[in-house]
PDB file of C-alpha atoms in Angstrom:
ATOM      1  CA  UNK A 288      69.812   4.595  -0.813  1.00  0.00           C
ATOM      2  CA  UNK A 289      71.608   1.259  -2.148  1.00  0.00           C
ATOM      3  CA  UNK A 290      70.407  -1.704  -0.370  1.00  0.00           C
ATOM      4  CA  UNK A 291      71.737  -5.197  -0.837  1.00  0.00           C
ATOM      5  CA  UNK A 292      70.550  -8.321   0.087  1.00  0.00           C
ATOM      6  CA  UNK A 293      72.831 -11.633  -0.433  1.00  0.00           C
ATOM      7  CA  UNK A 294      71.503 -14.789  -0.683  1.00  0.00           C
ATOM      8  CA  UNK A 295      72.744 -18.597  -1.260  1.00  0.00           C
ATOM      9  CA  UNK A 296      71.935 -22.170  -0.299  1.00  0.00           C
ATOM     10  CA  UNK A 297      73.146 -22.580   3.008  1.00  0.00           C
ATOM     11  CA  UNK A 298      74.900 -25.876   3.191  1.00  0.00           C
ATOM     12  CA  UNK A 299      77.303 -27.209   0.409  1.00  0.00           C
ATOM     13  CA  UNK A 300      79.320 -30.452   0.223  1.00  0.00           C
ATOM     14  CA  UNK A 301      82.803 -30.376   0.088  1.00  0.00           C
ATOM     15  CA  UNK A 302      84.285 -30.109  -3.486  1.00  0.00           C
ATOM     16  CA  UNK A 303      80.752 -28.809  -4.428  1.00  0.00           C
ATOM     17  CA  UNK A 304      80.314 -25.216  -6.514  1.00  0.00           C
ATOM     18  CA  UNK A 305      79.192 -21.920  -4.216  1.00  0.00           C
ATOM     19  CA  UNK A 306      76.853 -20.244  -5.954  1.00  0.00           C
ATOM     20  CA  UNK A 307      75.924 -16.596  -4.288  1.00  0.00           C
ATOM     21  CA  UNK A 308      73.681 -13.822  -5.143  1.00  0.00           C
ATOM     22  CA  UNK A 309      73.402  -9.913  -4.380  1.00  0.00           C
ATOM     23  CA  UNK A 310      70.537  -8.004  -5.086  1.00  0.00           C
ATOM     24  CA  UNK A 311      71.024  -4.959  -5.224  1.00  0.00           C
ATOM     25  CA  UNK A 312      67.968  -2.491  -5.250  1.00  0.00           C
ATOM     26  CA  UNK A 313      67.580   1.548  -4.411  1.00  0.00           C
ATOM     27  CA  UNK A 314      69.844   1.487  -7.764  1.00  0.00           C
ATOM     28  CA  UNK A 315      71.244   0.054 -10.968  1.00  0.00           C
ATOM     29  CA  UNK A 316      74.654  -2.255 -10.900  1.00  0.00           C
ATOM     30  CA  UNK A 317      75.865  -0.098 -13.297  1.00  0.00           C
ATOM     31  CA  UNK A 318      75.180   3.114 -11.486  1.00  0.00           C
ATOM     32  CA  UNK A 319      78.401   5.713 -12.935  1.00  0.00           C
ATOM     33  CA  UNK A 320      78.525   6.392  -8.995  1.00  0.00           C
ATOM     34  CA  UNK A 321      79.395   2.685  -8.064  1.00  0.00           C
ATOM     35  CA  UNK A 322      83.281   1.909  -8.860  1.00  0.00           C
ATOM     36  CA  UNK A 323      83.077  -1.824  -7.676  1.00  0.00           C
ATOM     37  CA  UNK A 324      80.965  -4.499  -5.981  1.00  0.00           C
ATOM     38  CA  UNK A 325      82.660  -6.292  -3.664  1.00  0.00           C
ATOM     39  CA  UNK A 326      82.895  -9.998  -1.532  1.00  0.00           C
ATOM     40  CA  UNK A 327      83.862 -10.236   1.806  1.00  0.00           C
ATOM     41  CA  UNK A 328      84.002 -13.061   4.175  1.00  0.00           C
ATOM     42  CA  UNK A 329      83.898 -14.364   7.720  1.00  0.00           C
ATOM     43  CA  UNK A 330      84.578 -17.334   9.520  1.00  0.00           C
ATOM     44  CA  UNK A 331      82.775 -17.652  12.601  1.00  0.00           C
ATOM     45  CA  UNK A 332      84.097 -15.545  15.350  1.00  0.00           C
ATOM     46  CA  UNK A 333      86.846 -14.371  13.249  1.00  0.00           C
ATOM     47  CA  UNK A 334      88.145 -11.466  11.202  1.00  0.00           C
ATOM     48  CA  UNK A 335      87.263 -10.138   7.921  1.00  0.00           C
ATOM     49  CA  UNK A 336      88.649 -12.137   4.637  1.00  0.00           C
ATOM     50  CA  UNK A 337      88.519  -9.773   1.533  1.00  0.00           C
ATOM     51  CA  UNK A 338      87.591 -12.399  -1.078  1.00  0.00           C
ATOM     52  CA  UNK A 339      87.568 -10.007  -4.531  1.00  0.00           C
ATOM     53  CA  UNK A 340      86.100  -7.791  -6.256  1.00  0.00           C
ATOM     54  CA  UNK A 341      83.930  -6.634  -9.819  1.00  0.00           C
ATOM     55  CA  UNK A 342      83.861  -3.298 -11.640  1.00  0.00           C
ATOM     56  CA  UNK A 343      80.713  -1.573 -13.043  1.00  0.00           C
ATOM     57  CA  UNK A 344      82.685  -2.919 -16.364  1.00  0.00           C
ATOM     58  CA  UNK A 345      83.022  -6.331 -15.826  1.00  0.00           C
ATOM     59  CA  UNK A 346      86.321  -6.486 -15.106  1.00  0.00           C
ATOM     60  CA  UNK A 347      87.700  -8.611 -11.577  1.00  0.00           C
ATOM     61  CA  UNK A 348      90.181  -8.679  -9.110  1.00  0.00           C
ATOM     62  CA  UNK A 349      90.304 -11.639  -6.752  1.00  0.00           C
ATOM     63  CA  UNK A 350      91.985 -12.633  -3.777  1.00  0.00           C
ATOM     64  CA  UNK A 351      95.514 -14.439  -4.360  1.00  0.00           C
ATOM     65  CA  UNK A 352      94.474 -17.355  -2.406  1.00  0.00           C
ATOM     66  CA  UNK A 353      91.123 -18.008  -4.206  1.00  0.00           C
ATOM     67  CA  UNK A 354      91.758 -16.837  -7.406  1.00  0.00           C
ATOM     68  CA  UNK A 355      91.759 -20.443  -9.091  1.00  0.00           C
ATOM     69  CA  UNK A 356      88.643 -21.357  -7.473  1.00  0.00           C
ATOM     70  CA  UNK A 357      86.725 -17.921  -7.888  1.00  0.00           C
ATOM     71  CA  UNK A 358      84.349 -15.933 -10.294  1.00  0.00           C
ATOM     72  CA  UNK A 359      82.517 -13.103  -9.847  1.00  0.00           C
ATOM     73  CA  UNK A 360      80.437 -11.067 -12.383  1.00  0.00           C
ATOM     74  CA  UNK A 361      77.595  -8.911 -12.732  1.00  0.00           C
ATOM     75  CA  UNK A 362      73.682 -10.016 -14.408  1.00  0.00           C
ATOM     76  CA  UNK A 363      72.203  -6.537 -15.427  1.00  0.00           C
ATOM     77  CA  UNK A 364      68.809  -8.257 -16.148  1.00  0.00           C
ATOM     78  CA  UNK A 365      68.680  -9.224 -12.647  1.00  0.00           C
ATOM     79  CA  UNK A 366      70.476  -6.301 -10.912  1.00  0.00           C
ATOM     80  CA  UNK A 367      72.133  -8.870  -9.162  1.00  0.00           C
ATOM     81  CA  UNK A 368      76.051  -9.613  -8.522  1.00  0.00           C
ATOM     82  CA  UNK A 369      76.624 -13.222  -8.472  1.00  0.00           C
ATOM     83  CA  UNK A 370      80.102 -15.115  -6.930  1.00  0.00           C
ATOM     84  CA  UNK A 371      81.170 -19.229  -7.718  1.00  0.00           C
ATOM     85  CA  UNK A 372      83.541 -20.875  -5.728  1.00  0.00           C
ATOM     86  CA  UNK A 373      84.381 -24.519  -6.811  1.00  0.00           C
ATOM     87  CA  UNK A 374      86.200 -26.899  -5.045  1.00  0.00           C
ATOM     88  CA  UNK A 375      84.692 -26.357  -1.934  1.00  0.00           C
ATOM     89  CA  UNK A 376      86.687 -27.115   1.634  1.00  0.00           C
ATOM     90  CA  UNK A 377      85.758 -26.245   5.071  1.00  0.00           C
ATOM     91  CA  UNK A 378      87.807 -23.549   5.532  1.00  0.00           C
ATOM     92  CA  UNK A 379      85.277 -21.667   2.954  1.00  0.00           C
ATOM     93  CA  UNK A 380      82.862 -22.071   5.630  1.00  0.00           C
ATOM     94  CA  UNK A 381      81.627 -18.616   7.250  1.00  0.00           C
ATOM     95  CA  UNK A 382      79.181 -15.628   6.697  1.00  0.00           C
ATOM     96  CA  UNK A 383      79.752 -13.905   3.234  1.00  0.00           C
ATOM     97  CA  UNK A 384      79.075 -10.495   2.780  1.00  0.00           C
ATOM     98  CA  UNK A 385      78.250  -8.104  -0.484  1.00  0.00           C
ATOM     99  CA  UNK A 386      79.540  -4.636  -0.188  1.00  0.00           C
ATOM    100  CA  UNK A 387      79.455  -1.399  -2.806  1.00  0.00           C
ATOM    101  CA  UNK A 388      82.307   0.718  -3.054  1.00  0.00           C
ATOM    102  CA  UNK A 389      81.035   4.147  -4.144  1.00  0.00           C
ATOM    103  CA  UNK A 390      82.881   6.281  -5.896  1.00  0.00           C
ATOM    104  CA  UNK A 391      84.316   8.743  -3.544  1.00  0.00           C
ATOM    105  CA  UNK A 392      86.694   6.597  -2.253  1.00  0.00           C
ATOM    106  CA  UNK A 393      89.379   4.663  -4.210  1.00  0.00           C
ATOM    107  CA  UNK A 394      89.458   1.371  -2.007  1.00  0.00           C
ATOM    108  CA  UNK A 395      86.404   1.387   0.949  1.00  0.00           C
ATOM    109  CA  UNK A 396      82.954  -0.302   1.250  1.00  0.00           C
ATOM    110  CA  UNK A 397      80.461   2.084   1.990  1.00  0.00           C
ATOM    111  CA  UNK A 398      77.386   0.018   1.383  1.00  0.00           C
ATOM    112  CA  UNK A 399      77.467  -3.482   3.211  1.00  0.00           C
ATOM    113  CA  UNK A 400      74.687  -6.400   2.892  1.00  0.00           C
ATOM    114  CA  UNK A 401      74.072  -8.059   6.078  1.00  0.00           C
ATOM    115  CA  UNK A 402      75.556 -11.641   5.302  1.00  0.00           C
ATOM    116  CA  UNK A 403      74.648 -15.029   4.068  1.00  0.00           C
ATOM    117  CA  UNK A 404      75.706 -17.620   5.917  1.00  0.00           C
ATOM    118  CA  UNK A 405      77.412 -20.825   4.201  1.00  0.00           C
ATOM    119  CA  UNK A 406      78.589 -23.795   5.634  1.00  0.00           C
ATOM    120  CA  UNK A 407      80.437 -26.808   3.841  1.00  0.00           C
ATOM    121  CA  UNK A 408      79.954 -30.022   5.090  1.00  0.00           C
ATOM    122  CA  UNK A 409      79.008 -33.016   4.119  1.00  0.00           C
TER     123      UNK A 409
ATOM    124  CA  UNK B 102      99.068 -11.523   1.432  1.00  0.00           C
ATOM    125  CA  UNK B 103      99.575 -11.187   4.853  1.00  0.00           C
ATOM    126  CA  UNK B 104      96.488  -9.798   7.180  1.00  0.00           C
ATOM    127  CA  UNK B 105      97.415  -6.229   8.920  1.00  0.00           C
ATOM    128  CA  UNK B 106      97.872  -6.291  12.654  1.00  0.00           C
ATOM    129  CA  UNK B 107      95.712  -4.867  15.108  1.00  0.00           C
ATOM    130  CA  UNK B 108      95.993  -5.810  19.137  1.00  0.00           C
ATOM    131  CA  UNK B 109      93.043  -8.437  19.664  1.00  0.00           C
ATOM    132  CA  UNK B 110      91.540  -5.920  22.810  1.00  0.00           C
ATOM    133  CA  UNK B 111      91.879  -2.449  23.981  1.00  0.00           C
ATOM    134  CA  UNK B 112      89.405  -1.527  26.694  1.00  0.00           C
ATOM    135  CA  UNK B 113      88.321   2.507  28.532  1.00  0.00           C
ATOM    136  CA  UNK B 114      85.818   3.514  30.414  1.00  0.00           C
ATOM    137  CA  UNK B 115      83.139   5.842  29.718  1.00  0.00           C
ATOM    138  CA  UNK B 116      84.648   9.313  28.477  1.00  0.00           C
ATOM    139  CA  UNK B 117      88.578   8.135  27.961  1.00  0.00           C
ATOM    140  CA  UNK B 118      90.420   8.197  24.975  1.00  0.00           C
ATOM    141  CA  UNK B 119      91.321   4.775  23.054  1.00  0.00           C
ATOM    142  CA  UNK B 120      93.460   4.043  20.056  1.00  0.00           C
ATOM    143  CA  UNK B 121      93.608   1.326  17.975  1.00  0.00           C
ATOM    144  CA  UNK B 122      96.738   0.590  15.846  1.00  0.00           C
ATOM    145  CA  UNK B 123      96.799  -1.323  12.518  1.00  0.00           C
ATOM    146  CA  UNK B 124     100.311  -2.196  11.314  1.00  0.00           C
ATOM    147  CA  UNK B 125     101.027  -2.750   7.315  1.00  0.00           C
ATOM    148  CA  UNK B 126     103.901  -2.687   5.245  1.00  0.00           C
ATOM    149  CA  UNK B 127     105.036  -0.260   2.711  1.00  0.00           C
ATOM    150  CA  UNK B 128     103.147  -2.377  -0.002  1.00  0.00           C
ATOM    151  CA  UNK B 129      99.848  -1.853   1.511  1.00  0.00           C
ATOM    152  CA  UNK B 130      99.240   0.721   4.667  1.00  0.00           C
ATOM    153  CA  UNK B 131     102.766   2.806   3.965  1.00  0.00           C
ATOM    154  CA  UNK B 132     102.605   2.930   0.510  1.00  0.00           C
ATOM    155  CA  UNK B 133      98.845   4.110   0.087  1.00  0.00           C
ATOM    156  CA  UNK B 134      96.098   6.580   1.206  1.00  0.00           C
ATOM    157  CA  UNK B 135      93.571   4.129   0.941  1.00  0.00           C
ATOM    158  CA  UNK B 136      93.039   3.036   5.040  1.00  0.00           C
ATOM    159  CA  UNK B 137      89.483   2.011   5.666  1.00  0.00           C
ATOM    160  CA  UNK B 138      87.978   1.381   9.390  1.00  0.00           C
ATOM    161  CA  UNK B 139      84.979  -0.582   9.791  1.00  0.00           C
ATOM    162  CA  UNK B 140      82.635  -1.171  13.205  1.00  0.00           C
ATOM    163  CA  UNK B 141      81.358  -4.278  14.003  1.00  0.00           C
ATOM    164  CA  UNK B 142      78.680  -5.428  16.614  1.00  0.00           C
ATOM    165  CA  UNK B 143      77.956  -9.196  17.122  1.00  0.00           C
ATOM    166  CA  UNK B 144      75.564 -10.521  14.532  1.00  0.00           C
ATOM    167  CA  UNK B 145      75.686  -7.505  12.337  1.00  0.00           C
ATOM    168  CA  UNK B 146      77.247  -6.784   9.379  1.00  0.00           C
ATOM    169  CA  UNK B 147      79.926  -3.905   9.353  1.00  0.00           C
ATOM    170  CA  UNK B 148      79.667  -0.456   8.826  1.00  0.00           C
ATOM    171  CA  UNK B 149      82.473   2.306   7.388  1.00  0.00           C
ATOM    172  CA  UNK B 150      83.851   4.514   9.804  1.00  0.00           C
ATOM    173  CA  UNK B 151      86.647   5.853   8.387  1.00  0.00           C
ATOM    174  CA  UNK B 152      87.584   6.095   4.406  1.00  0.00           C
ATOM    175  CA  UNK B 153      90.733   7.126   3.029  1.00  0.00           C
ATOM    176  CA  UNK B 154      93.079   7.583   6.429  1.00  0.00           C
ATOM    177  CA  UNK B 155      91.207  10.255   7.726  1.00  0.00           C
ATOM    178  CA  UNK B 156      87.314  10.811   6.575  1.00  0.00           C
ATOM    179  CA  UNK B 157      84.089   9.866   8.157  1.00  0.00           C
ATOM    180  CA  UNK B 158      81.091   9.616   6.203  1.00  0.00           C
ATOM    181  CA  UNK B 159      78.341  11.764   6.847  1.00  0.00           C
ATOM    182  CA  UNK B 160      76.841  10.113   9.883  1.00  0.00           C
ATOM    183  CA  UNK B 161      79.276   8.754  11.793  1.00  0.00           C
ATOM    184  CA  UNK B 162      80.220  10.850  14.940  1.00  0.00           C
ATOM    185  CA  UNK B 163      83.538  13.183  15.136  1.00  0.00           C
ATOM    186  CA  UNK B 164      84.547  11.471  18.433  1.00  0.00           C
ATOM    187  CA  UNK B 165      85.436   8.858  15.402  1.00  0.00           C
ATOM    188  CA  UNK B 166      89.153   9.780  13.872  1.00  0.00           C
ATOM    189  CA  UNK B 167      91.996   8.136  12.199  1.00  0.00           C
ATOM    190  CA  UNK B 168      95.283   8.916  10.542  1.00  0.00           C
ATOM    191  CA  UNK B 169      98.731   7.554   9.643  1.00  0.00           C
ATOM    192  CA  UNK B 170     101.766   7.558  10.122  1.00  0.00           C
ATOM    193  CA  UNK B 171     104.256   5.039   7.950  1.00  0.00           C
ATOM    194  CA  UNK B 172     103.366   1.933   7.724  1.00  0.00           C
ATOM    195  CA  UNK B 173     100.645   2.310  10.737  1.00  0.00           C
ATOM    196  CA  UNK B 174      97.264   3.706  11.072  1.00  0.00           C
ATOM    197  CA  UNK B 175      95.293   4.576  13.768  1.00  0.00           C
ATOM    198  CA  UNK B 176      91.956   4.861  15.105  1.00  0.00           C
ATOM    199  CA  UNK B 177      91.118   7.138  18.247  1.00  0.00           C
ATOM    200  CA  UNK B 178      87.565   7.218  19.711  1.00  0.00           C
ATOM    201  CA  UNK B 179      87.637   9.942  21.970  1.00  0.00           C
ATOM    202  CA  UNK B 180      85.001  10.362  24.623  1.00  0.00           C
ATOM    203  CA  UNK B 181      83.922   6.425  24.731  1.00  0.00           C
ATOM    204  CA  UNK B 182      80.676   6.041  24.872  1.00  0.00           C
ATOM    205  CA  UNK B 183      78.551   2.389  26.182  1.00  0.00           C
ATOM    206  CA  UNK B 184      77.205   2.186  22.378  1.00  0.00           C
ATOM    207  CA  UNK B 185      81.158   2.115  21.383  1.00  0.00           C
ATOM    208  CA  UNK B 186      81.732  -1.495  22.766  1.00  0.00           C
ATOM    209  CA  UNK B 187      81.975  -3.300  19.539  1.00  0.00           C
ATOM    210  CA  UNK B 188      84.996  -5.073  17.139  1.00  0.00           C
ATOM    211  CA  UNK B 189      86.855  -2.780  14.596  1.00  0.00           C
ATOM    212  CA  UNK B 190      88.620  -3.670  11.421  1.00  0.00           C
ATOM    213  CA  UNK B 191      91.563  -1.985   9.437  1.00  0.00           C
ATOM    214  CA  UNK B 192      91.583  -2.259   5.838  1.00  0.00           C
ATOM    215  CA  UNK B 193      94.208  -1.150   3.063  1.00  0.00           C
ATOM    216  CA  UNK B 194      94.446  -1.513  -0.287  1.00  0.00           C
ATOM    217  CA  UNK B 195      97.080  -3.171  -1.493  1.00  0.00           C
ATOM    218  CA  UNK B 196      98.182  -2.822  -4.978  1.00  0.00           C
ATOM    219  CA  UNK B 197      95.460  -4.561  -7.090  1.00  0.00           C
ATOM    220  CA  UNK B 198      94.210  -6.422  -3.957  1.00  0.00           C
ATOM    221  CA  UNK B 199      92.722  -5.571  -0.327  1.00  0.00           C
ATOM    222  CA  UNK B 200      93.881  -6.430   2.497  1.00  0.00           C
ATOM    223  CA  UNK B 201      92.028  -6.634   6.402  1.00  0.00           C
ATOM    224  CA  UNK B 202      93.043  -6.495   9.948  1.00  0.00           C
ATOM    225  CA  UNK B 203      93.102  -9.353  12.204  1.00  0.00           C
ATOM    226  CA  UNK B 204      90.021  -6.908  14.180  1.00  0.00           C
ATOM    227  CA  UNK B 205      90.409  -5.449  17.613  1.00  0.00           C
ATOM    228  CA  UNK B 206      87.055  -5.748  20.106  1.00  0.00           C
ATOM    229  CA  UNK B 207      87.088  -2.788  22.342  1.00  0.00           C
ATOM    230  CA  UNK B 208      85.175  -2.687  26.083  1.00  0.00           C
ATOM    231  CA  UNK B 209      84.168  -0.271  28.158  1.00  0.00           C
ATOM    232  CA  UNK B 210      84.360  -1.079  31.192  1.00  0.00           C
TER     233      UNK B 210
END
């Protein structure tokens, strides 16, 4: 069973670089099963922002309203998928999530991560 | 990109039928069989319900169903049990992109 675990720093200033992890374990990034990884985030006591997402081949999609700021990619030496959001502003404040999408499903996330939490302020 | 729109409550009480709507647009919920529902509780990360309109992963109960109809999909728990109280999301794809619901937290009373 896939199991990921997010983790980042917590507090960033304003107009500072987000730098997240997800470690995933039970399984490899590139498992042939996995069609994407997948960012997801959530201001506090609000809804669910779908922030982008990486195939088992590198390739990204990102959200229309971060795509200047974002990256997202995958380290196979660490099993880990990594996202960078520069240019920080509050509004990128909230809980953000990893999720798997597995392959028996075009668009869903079947595996979730239970959250980091980032807040920018200075 | 425009967030789909799901009513901010619904509430039942123990063994009633609720639904929860989700309204798209052709270019997302209407125009592709790729509707996701996700459960919520406070503090917790969310869990898939319901993948591709109408299937539940192994798991997840069968008073738990969804479909479609245009550009609006629905979720129905049936029977409502205490454990049920929680907030639920929509999701569609959306072209290249994915889009979520605004969430809906249902209560039962």
């Amino acid at each position: 069973q896939v199991q990921l675990q997010e983790s980042g720093p917590g507090l960033v200033k304003p107009s500072q670089t987000l730098s997240l992890n997800c470690l995933v374990s039970g399984d490899s990034i590139n498992n042939p099963n996995v069609r994407y990884w997948g960012w997801i985030r959530q201001p506090a006591g609000k809804g669910l922002e779908w922030v982008g997402r990486v195939y088992t081949n590198g390739g990204t999609i990102y959200s229309p309203s971060l795509k200047s700021r974002l990256t997202m990619s995958l380290d196979t030496s660490t099993n880990q998928v990594s996202l960078k959001l520069k240019s920080l502003i509050a509004p990128d404040t909230g809980i953000y999530y990893c999720a798997a999408n597995f392959g028996n499903s075009y668009d869903a996330f079947h595996v979730w991560g239970p959250g980091t939490v980032v807040t920018v302020s200075s | 990109q425009s967030a789909l729109t799901q009513p901010r409550s619904v509430s039942g009480s123990p063994a009633e039928t609720v639904t929860i709507s989700c309204t798209g647009t052709s270019d997302d919920v209407g125009g592709y069989n790729y509707v996701s529902w996700y459960q919520q509780y406070s503090g917790k990360a969310p869990k898939l319900l319901i993948y591709d309109v109408t299937k539940r992963p192994s798991g997840v109960p069968a008073r738990f169903s969804a479909s479609k109809s245009g550009n609006t999909a629905s979720l129905t728990i049936s029977g409502l049990q205490a454990e049920d109280e929680a907030d639920y999301f929509c999701c569609s794809f959306a072209g290249s992109y994915t889009l979520f619901g605004g969430g809906t937290k249902v209560t039962v009373l």
